[in-house]
GROMACS .gro file of C-alpha atoms in nm:
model
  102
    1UNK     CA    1   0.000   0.000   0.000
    2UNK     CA    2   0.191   0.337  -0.072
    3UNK     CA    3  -0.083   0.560   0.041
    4UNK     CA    4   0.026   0.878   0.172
    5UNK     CA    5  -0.088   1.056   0.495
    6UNK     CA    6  -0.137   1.401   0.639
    7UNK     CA    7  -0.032   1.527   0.939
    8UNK     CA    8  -0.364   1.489   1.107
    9UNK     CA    9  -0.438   1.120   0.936
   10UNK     CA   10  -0.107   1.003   0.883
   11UNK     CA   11  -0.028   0.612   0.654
   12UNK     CA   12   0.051   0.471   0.957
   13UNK     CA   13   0.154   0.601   1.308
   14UNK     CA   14   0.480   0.332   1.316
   15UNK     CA   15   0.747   0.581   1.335
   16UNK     CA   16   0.987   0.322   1.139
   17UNK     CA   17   0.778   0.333   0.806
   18UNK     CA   18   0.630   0.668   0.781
   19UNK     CA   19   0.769   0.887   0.506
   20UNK     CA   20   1.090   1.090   0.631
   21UNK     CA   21   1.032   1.512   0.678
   22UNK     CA   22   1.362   1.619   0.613
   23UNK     CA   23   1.504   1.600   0.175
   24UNK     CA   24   1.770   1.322   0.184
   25UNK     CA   25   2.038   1.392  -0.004
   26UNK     CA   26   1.934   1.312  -0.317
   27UNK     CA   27   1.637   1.473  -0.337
   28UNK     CA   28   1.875   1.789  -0.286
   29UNK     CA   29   2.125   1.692  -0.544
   30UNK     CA   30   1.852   1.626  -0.809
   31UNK     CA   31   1.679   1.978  -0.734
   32UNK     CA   32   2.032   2.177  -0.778
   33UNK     CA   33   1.989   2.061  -1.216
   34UNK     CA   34   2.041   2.300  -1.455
   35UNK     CA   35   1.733   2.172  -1.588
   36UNK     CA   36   1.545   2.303  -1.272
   37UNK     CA   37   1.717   2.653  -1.360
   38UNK     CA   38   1.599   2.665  -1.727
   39UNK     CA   39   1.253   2.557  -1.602
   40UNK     CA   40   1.225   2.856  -1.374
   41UNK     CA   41   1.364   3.099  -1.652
   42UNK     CA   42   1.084   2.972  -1.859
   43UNK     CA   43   0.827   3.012  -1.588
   44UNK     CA   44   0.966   3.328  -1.547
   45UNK     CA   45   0.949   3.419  -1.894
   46UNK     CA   46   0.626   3.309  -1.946
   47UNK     CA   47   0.526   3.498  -1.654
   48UNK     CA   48   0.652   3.828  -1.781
   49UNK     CA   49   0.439   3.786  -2.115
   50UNK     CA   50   0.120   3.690  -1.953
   51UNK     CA   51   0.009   4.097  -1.991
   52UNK     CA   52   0.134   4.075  -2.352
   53UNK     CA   53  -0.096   3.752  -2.429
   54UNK     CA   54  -0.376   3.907  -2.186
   55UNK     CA   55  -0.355   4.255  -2.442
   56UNK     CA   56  -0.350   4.072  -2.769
   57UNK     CA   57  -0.661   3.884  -2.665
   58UNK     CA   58  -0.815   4.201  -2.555
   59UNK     CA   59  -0.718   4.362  -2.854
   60UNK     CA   60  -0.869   4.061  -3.062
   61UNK     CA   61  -1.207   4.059  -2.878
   62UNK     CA   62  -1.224   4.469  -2.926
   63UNK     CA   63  -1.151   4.417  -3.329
   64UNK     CA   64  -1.445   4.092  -3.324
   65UNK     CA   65  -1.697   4.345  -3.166
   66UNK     CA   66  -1.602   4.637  -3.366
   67UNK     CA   67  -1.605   4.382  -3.692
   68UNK     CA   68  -1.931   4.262  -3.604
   69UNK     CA   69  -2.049   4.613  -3.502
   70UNK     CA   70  -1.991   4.761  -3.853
   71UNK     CA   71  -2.139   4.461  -4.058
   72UNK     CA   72  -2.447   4.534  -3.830
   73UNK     CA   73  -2.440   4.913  -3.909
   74UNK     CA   74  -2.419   4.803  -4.296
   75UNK     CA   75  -2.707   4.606  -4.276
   76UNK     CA   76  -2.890   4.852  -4.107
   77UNK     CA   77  -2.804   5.065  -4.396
   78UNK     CA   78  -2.870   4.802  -4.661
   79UNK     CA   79  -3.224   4.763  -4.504
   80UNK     CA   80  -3.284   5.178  -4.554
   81UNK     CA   81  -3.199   5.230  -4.887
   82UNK     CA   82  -3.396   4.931  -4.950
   83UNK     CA   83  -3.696   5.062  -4.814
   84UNK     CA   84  -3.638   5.395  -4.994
   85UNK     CA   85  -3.587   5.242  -5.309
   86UNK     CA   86  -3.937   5.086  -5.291
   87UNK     CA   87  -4.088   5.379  -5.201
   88UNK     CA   88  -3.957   5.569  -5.476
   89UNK     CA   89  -4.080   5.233  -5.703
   90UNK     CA   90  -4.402   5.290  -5.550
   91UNK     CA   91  -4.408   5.669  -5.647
   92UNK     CA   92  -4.281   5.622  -6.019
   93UNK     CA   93  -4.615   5.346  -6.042
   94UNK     CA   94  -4.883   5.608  -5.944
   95UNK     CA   95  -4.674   5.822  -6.126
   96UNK     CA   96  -4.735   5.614  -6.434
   97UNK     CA   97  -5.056   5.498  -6.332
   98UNK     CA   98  -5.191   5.898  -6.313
   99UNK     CA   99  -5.054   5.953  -6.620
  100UNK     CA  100  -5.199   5.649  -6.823
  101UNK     CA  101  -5.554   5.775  -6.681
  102UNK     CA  102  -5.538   6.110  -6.835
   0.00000   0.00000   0.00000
Protein backbone atom coordinates (compact mmCIF):
# COMPACT_ATOMS: atom_id res chain seq x y z
CA UNK A 1 0.00 0.00 0.00
CA UNK A 2 1.91 3.37 -0.72
CA UNK A 3 -0.83 5.60 0.41
CA UNK A 4 0.26 8.78 1.72
CA UNK A 5 -0.88 10.56 4.95
CA UNK A 6 -1.37 14.01 6.39
CA UNK A 7 -0.32 15.27 9.39
CA UNK A 8 -3.64 14.89 11.07
CA UNK A 9 -4.38 11.20 9.36
CA UNK A 10 -1.07 10.03 8.83
CA UNK A 11 -0.28 6.12 6.54
CA UNK A 12 0.51 4.71 9.57
CA UNK A 13 1.54 6.01 13.08
CA UNK A 14 4.80 3.32 13.16
CA UNK A 15 7.47 5.81 13.35
CA UNK A 16 9.87 3.22 11.39
CA UNK A 17 7.78 3.33 8.06
CA UNK A 18 6.30 6.68 7.81
CA UNK A 19 7.69 8.87 5.06
CA UNK A 20 10.90 10.90 6.31
CA UNK A 21 10.32 15.12 6.78
CA UNK A 22 13.62 16.19 6.13
CA UNK A 23 15.04 16.00 1.75
CA UNK A 24 17.70 13.22 1.84
CA UNK A 25 20.38 13.92 -0.04
CA UNK A 26 19.34 13.12 -3.17
CA UNK A 27 16.37 14.73 -3.37
CA UNK A 28 18.75 17.89 -2.86
CA UNK A 29 21.25 16.92 -5.44
CA UNK A 30 18.52 16.26 -8.09
CA UNK A 31 16.79 19.78 -7.34
CA UNK A 32 20.32 21.77 -7.78
CA UNK A 33 19.89 20.61 -12.16
CA UNK A 34 20.41 23.00 -14.55
CA UNK A 35 17.33 21.72 -15.88
CA UNK A 36 15.45 23.03 -12.72
CA UNK A 37 17.17 26.53 -13.60
CA UNK A 38 15.99 26.65 -17.27
CA UNK A 39 12.53 25.57 -16.02
CA UNK A 40 12.25 28.56 -13.74
CA UNK A 41 13.64 30.99 -16.52
CA UNK A 42 10.84 29.72 -18.59
CA UNK A 43 8.27 30.12 -15.88
CA UNK A 44 9.66 33.28 -15.47
CA UNK A 45 9.49 34.19 -18.94
CA UNK A 46 6.26 33.09 -19.46
CA UNK A 47 5.26 34.98 -16.54
CA UNK A 48 6.52 38.28 -17.81
CA UNK A 49 4.39 37.86 -21.15
CA UNK A 50 1.20 36.90 -19.53
CA UNK A 51 0.09 40.97 -19.91
CA UNK A 52 1.34 40.75 -23.52
CA UNK A 53 -0.96 37.52 -24.29
CA UNK A 54 -3.76 39.07 -21.86
CA UNK A 55 -3.55 42.55 -24.42
CA UNK A 56 -3.50 40.72 -27.69
CA UNK A 57 -6.61 38.84 -26.65
CA UNK A 58 -8.15 42.01 -25.55
CA UNK A 59 -7.18 43.62 -28.54
CA UNK A 60 -8.69 40.61 -30.62
CA UNK A 61 -12.07 40.59 -28.78
CA UNK A 62 -12.24 44.69 -29.26
CA UNK A 63 -11.51 44.17 -33.29
CA UNK A 64 -14.45 40.92 -33.24
CA UNK A 65 -16.97 43.45 -31.66
CA UNK A 66 -16.02 46.37 -33.66
CA UNK A 67 -16.05 43.82 -36.92
CA UNK A 68 -19.31 42.62 -36.04
CA UNK A 69 -20.49 46.13 -35.02
CA UNK A 70 -19.91 47.61 -38.53
CA UNK A 71 -21.39 44.61 -40.58
CA UNK A 72 -24.47 45.34 -38.30
CA UNK A 73 -24.40 49.13 -39.09
CA UNK A 74 -24.19 48.03 -42.96
CA UNK A 75 -27.07 46.06 -42.76
CA UNK A 76 -28.90 48.52 -41.07
CA UNK A 77 -28.04 50.65 -43.96
CA UNK A 78 -28.70 48.02 -46.61
CA UNK A 79 -32.24 47.63 -45.04
CA UNK A 80 -32.84 51.78 -45.54
CA UNK A 81 -31.99 52.30 -48.87
CA UNK A 82 -33.96 49.31 -49.50
CA UNK A 83 -36.96 50.62 -48.14
CA UNK A 84 -36.38 53.95 -49.94
CA UNK A 85 -35.87 52.42 -53.09
CA UNK A 86 -39.37 50.86 -52.91
CA UNK A 87 -40.88 53.79 -52.01
CA UNK A 88 -39.57 55.69 -54.76
CA UNK A 89 -40.80 52.33 -57.03
CA UNK A 90 -44.02 52.90 -55.50
CA UNK A 91 -44.08 56.69 -56.47
CA UNK A 92 -42.81 56.22 -60.19
CA UNK A 93 -46.15 53.46 -60.42
CA UNK A 94 -48.83 56.08 -59.44
CA UNK A 95 -46.74 58.22 -61.26
CA UNK A 96 -47.35 56.14 -64.34
CA UNK A 97 -50.56 54.98 -63.32
CA UNK A 98 -51.91 58.98 -63.13
CA UNK A 99 -50.54 59.53 -66.20
CA UNK A 100 -51.99 56.49 -68.23
CA UNK A 101 -55.54 57.75 -66.81
CA UNK A 102 -55.38 61.10 -68.35
Amino acid sequence: MNATGTIDRPATHDPMKQVPMTPSVSDTSARNTSGATESRQNRTREMQLIPEALARAHMRERLHEAESQRSALRLVAARRMQRRAERASLRARRALAMAVMQ
